[in-house]
Short mmCIF file of C-alpha atoms in Angstrom, two decimals:
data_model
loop_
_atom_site.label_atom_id
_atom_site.label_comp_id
_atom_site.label_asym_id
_atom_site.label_seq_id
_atom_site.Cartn_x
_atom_site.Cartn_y
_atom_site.Cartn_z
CA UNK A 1 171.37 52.93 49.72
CA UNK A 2 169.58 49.62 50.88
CA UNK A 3 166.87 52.07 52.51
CA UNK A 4 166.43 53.80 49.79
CA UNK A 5 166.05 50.67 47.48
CA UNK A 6 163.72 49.24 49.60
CA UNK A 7 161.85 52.61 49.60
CA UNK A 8 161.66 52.65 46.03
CA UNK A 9 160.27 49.16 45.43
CA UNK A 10 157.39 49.74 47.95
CA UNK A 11 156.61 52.96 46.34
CA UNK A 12 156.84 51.25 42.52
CA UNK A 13 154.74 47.90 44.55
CA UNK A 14 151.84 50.39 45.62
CA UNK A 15 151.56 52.76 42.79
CA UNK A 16 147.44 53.82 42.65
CA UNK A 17 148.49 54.48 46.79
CA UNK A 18 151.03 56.14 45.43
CA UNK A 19 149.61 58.21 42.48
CA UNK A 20 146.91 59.29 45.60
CA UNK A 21 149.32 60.13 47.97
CA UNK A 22 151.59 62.56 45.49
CA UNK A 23 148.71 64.22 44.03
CA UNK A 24 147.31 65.38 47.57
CA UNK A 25 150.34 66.18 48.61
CA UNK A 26 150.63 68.54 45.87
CA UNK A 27 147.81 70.23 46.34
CA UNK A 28 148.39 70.66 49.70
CA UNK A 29 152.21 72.16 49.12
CA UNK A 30 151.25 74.57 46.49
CA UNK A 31 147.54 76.16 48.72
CA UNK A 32 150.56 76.84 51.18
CA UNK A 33 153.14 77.93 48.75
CA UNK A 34 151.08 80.33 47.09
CA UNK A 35 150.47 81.75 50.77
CA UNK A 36 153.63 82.07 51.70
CA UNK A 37 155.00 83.08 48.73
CA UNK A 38 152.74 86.33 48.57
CA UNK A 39 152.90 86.61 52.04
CA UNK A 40 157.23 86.63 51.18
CA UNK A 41 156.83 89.13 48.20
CA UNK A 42 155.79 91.64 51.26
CA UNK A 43 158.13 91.74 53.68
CA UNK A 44 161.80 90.47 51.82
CA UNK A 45 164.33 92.48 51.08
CA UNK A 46 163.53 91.83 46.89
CA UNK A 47 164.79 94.17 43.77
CA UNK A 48 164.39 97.18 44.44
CA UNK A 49 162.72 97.29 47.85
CA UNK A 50 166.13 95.66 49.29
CA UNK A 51 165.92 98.60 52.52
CA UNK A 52 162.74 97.25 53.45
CA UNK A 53 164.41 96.91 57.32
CA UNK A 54 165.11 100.55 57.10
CA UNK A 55 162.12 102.09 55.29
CA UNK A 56 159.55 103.76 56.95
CA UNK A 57 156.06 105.45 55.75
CA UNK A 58 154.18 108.64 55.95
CA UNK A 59 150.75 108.10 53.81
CA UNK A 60 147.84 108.81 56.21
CA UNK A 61 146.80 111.92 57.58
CA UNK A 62 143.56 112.96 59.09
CA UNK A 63 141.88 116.99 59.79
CA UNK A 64 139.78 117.72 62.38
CA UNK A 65 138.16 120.93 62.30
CA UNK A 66 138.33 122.04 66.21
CA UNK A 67 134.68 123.12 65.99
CA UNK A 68 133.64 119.57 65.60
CA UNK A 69 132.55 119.82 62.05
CA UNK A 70 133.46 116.68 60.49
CA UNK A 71 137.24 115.85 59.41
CA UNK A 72 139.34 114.96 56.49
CA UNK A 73 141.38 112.17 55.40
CA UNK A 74 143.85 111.53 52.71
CA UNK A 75 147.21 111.46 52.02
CA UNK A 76 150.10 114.52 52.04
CA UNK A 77 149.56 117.83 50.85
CA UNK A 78 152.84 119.34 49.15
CA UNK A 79 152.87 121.82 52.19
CA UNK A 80 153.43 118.96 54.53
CA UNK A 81 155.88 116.92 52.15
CA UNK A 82 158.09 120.57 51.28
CA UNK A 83 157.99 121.94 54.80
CA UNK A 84 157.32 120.66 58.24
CA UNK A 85 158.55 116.81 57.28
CA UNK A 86 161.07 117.64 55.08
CA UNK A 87 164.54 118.23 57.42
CA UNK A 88 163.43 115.09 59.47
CA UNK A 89 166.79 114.58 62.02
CA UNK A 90 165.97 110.76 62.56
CA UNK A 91 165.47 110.56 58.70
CA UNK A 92 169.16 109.41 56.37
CA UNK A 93 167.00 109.93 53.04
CA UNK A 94 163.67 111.25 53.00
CA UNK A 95 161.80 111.23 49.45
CA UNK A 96 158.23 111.41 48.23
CA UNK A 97 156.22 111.31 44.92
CA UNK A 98 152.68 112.06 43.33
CA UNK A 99 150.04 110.29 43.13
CA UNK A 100 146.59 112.07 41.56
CA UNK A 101 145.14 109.12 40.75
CA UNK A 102 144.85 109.40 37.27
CA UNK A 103 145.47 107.01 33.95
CA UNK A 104 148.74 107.80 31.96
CA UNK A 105 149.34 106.68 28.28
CA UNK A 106 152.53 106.29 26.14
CA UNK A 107 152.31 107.67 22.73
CA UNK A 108 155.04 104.99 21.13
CA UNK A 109 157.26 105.43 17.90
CA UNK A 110 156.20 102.42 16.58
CA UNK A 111 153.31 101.82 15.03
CA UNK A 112 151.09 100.29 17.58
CA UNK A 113 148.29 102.11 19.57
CA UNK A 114 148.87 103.87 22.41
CA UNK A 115 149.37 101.66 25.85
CA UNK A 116 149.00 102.82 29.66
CA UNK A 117 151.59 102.86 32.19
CA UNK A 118 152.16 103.35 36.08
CA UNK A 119 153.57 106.61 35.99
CA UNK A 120 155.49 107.49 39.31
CA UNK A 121 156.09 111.53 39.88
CA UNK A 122 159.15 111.34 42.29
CA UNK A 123 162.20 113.30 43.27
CA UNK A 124 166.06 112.24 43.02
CA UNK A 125 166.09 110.58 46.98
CA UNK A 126 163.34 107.99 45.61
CA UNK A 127 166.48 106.39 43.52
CA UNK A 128 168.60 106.06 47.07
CA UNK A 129 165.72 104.05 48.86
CA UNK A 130 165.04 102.37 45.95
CA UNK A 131 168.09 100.41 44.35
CA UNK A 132 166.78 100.06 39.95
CA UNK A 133 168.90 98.53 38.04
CA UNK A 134 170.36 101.28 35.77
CA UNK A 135 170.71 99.39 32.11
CA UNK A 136 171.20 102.37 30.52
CA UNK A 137 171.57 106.18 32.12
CA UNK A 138 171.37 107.63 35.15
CA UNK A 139 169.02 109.27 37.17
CA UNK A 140 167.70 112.68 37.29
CA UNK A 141 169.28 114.90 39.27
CA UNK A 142 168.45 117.59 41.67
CA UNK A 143 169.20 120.56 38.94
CA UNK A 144 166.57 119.05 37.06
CA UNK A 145 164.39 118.20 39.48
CA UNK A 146 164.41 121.55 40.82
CA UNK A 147 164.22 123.25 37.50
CA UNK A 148 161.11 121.04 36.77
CA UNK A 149 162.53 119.91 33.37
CA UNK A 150 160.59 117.40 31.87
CA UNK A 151 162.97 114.46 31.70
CA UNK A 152 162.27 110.52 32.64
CA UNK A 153 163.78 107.57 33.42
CA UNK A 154 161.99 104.22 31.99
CA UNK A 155 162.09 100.63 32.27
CA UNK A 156 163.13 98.70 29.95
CA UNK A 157 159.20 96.96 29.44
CA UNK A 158 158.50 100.63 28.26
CA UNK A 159 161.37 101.28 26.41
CA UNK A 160 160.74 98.05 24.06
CA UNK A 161 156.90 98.58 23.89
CA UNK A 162 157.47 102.45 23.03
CA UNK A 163 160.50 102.16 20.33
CA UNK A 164 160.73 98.65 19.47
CA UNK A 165 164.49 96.41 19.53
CA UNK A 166 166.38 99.83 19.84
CA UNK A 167 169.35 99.46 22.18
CA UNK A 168 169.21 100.92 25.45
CA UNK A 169 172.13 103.43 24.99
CA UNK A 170 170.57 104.76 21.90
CA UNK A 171 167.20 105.49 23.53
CA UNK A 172 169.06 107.67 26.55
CA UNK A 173 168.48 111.21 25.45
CA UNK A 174 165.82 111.04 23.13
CA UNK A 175 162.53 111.60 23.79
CA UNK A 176 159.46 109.97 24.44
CA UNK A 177 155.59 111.18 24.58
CA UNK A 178 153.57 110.66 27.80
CA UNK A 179 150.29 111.55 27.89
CA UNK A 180 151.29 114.17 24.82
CA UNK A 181 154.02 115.38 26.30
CA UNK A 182 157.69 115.00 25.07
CA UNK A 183 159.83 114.06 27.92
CA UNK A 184 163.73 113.25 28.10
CA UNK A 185 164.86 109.95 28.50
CA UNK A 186 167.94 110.25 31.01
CA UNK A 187 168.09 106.35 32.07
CA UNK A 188 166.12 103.49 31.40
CA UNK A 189 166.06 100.73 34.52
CA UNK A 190 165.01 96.91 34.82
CA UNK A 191 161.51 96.57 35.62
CA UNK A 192 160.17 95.74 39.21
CA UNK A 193 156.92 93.94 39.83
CA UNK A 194 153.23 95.83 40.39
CA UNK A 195 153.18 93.89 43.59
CA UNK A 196 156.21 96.24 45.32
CA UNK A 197 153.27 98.93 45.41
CA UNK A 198 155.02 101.58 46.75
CA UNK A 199 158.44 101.36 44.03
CA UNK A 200 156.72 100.12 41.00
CA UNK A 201 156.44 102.09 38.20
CA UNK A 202 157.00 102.23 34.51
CA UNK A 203 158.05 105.77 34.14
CA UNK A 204 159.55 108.03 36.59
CA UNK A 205 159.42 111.44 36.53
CA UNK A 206 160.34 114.76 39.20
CA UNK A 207 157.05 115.64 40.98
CA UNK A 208 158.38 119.12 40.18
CA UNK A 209 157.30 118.78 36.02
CA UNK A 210 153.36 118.14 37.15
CA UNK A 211 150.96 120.97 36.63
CA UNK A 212 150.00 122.34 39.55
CA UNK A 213 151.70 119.69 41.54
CA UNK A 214 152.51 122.58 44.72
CA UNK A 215 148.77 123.24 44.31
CA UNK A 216 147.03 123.79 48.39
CA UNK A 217 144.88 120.60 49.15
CA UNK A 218 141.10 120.82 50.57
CA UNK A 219 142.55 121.44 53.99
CA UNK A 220 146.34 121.90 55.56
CA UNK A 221 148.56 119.14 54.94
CA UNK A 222 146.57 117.38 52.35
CA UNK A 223 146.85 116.06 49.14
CA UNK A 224 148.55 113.99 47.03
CA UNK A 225 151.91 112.66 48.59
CA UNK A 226 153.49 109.77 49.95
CA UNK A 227 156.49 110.08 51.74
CA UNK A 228 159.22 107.21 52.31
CA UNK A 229 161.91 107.88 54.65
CA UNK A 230 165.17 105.76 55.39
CA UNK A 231 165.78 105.33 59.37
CA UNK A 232 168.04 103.95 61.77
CA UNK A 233 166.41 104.33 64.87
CA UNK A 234 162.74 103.79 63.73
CA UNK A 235 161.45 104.99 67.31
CA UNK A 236 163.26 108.39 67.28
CA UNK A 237 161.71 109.24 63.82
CA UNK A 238 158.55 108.22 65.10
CA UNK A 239 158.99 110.40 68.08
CA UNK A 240 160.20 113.06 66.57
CA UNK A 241 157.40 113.71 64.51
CA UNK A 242 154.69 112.98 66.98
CA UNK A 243 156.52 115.81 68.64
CA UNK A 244 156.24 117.92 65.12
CA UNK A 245 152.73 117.37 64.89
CA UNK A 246 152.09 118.42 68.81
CA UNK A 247 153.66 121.76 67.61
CA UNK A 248 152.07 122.28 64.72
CA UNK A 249 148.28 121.66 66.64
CA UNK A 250 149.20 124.15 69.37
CA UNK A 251 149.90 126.81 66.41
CA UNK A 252 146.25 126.09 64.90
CA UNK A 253 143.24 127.57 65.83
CA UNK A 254 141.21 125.93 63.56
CA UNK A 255 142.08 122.00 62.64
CA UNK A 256 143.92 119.39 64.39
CA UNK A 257 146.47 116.97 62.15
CA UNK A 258 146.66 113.60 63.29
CA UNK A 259 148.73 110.88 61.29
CA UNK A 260 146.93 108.26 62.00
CA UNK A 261 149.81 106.17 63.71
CA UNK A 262 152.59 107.29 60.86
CA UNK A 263 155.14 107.14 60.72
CA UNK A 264 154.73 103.02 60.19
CA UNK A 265 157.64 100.24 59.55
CA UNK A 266 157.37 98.84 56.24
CA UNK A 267 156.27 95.48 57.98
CA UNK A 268 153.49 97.59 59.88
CA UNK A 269 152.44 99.06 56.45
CA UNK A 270 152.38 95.82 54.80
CA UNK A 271 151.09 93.33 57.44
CA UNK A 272 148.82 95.52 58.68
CA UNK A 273 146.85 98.08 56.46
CA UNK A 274 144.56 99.69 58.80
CA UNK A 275 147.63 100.51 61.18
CA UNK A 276 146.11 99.80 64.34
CA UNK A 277 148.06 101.12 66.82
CA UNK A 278 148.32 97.62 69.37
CA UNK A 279 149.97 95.38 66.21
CA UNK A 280 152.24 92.91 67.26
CA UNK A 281 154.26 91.07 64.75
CA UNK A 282 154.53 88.54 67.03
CA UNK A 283 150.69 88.06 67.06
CA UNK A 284 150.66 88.26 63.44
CA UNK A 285 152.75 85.25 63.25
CA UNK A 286 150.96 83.34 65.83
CA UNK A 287 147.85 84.14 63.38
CA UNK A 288 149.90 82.82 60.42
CA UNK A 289 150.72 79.99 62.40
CA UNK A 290 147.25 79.00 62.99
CA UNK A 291 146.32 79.43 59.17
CA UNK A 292 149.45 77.37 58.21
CA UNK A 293 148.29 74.63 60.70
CA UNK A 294 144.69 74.53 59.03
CA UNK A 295 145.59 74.28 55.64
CA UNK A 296 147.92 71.40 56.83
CA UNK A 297 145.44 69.76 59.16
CA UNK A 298 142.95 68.97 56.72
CA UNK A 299 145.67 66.89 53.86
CA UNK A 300 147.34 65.43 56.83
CA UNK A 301 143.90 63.79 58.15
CA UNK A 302 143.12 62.67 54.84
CA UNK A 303 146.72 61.57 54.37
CA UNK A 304 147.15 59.76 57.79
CA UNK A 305 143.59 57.94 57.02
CA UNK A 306 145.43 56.34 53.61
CA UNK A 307 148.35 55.36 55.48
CA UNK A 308 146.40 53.59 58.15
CA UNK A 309 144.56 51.86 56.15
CA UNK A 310 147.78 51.09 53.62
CA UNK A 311 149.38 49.71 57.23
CA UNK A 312 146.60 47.39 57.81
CA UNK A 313 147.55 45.76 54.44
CA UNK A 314 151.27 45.67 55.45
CA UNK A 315 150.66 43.78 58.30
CA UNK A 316 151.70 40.27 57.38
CA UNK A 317 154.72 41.76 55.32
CA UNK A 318 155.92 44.13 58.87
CA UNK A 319 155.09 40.72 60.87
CA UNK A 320 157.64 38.96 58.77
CA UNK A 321 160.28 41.31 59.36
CA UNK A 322 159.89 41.42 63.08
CA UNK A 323 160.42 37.46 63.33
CA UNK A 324 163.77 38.21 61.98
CA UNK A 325 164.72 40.67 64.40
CA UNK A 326 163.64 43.77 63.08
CA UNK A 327 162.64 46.31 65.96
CA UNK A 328 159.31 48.99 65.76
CA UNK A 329 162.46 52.05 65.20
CA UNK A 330 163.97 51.32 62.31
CA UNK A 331 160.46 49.79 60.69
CA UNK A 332 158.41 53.15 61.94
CA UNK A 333 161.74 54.99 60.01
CA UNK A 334 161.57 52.80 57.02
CA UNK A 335 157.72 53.60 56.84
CA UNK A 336 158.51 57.28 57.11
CA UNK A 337 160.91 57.61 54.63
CA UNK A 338 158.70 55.65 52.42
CA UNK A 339 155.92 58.71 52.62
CA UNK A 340 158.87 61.20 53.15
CA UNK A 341 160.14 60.04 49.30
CA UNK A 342 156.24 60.42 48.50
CA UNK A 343 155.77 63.80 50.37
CA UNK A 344 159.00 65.65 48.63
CA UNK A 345 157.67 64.01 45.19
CA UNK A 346 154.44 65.65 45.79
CA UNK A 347 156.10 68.89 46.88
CA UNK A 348 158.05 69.14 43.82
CA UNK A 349 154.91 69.04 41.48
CA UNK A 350 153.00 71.42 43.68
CA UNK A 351 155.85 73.81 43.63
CA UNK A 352 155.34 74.06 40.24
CA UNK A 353 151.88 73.67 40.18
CA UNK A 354 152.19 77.17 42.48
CA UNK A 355 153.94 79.14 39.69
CA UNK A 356 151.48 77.79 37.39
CA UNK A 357 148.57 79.58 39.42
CA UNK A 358 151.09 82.55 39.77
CA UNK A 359 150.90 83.01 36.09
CA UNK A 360 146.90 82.20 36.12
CA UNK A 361 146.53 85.24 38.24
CA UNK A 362 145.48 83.27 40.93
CA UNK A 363 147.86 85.39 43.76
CA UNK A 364 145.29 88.13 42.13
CA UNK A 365 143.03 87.31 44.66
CA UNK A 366 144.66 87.43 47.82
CA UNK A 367 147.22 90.47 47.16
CA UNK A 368 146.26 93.99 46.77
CA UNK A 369 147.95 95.60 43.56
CA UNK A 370 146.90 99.20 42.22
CA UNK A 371 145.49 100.65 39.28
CA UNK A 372 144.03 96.64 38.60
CA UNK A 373 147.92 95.85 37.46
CA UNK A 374 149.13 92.11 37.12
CA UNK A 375 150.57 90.94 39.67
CA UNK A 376 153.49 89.59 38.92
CA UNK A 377 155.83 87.39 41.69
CA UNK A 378 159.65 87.16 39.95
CA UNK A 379 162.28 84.66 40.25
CA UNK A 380 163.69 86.05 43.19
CA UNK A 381 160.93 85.93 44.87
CA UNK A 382 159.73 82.58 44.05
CA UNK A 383 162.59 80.31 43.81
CA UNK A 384 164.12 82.19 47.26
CA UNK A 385 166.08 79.68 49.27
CA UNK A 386 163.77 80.75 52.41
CA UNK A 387 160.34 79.75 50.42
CA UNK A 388 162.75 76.36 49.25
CA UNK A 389 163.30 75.43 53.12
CA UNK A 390 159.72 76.51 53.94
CA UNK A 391 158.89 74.32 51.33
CA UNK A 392 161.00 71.50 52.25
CA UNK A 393 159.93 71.89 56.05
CA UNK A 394 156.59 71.95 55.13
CA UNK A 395 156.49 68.54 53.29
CA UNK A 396 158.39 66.94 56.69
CA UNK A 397 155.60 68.28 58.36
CA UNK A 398 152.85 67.06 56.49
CA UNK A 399 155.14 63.82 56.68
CA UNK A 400 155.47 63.01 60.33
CA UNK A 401 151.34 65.01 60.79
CA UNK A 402 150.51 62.21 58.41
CA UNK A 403 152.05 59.18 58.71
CA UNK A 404 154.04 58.90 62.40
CA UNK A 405 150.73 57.87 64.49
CA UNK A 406 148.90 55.53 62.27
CA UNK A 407 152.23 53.70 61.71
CA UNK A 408 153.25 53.76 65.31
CA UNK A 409 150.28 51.85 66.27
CA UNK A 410 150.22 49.52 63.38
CA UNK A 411 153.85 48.86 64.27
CA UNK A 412 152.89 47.91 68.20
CA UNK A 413 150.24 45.02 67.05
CA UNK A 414 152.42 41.76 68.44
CA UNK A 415 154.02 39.62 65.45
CA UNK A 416 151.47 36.70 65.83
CA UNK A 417 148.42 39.19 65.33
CA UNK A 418 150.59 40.48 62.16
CA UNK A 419 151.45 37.05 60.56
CA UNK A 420 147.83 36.51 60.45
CA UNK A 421 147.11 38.82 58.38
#
């Protein structure tokens, strides 16, 4: 408690230093928060992507004419998703859905004009690998899906847009127009965020209810599919279907498939979007390291230059507590604790100076959403205990980067050299 008083009543006795000190500090915490906090929203397990560890990704493919005539690349054809990567042995759940690219519009009950949506053409696995919130319903089921019926699950953002304060139990069952056509409502879920790229949507229907959606692509194995596969033994899988390709190129005379280093990790597929075959995430994080170290060099130089010249002022008051006994440890901790008290109160407002730019759209910038959606970081994501202690051990960083040296060698000046000033 006496440390802490004595804290306070420098930090009240130099408030402009003070003011300076906080407010670069803040700026400083939240550049590095809104980093890591988008960097977070990628790889943790957050609603509904919790089997992130498990989840693995087929959405490359590439077809090479053997006669050297130029190739082909996009994603799955249903051929590929339906029959030579659908009884995967290394695969617990294997699931895809439909993507054509293509705008999709709610026609609502209320009156209100009509409003787009991220549509997401799936099949029943998707809801295994993907754990939404059921508020009301259930999903579809395989009867439906392979009947094709024309029935969706919603979230609850679409449900409230397209009907208006109905409850959710009254909306299961009825029926609601996308893109003119009348669809089912079998279960309406909590809304994820546009940033989980491959679970978000705002309306899920079976694959199977699409027009034309077992239609041949432009060559073999193309189209329109991503497939997302559950794995315990992510090596096997990806052996296993290396193998599978192998045998379906010796049965071709005239193209060659190659899958362009799928099936990836879902830390591969985020981390590292051109899927280079030599990625390390261990050199990624030595990279992040280095950017982490830069955006803290620069605040901590600035930082340590205040402090040094704040010491040179303190002189006379460190020289009189040295000529009554007080040692350079517990002075150099006193002075640290001082700037620690300033560093965490800096923190704090760029924490929430962070979520303010997360609302700006500022995380816009630096994450990759589709279809132009908002990005939108949640709660869980945000105020996660890990980003908290990365947080925390970021503003001891920035501490001892800033203030250890230039107090260390103000403390060593000898007390008669400090009572002069």
């Amino acid at each position: 408690m006496k440390i802490l008083r004595q804290v306070w009543q420098t930090v009240l006795h130099n408030k402009l230093f003070s003011a300076i000190y906080i407010f670069g500090t803040a700026l400083a915490i939240a550049t590095v928060t809104v980093y890591a906090v988008t960097l977070w929203a990628k790889v943790a397990p957050v609603y509904p992507e919790y089997k992130r560890s498990n989840t693995a990704y087929i959405d490359k493919v590439q077809i090479t004419s053997k006669n050297g005539n130029g190739f082909y690349q996009s994603t799955l054809g249903y051929d590929a998703v339906s029959g030579i990567f659908s009884n995967l042995e290394n695969a617990t759940t294997t699931s895809a859905f439909l993507d054509k690219w293509e705008n999709h519009f709610v026609q609502p009950e209320i009156e209100r004009g009509n409003f787009k949506i991220k549509l997401k053409a799936t099949d029943p696995a998707f809801f295994e690998i993907y754990t939404l919130k059921f508020l009301s319903g259930k999903p579809f089921d395989s009867a439906e899906f392979g009947s094709g019926l024309p029935v969706a699950v919603i979230t609850d953002r679409t449900a409230r847009e397209a009907f208006g304060p109905v409850p959710f139990d009254e909306l299961t069952g009825k029926d609601i127009s996308i893109d003119n056509t009348k669809y089912r409502i079998c279960g309406i879920v909590r809304e994820g965020s546009p940033s989980e790229q491959t679970s978000y949507g705002q309306a899920f229907i079976p694959y199977t209810s699409v027009p034309d959606y077992d239609s041949p692509g432009p060559r073999p194995l193309v189209g329109n599919y991503t497939m997302i596969l559950l794995t315990d033994d992510f090596s096997a899988l990806k052996a296993e279907v290396r193998d599978i390709v192998n045998r379906y190129n010796n049965s071709q005379d005239q193209y060659i498939c190659d899958l362009i280093s799928c099936p990836v990790d879902h830390y591969t597929a985020r981390l590292n979007t051109n899927y280079i075959d030599d990625f390390s995430i261990w050199s990624f994080l030595a990279s992040l390291g280095g950017v982490l170290a830069v955006l803290l060099l620069v605040p901590a130089l600035n930082l340590s230059g205040m402090i040094s010249g704040q010491m040179e002022n303190r002189l006379a008051e460190m020289g009189v507590r040295k000529s009554f006994g007080a040692t350079r440890r517990p002075l150099l901790g006193l002075v640290l604790a001082e700037n620690l008290v300033l560093t965490l109160a800096g923190g704090i407002i760029g924490y929430a100076f962070a979520w303010i730019l997360f609302n700006l759209g500022v995380a816009d910038i630096i994450t990759e959403v589709e279809y132009g959606q908002e990005t939108v970081f949640t709660a869980e994501t945000v105020f996660s205990p890990i980003i908290f202690a990365f947080t925390f051990a970021v503003c001891c960083l920035l501490n001892v980067f800033s203030a250890f040296i230039p107090a260390y060698r103000s403390l060593g000046a000898p007390i008669v050299k400090s009572l002069k000033n």
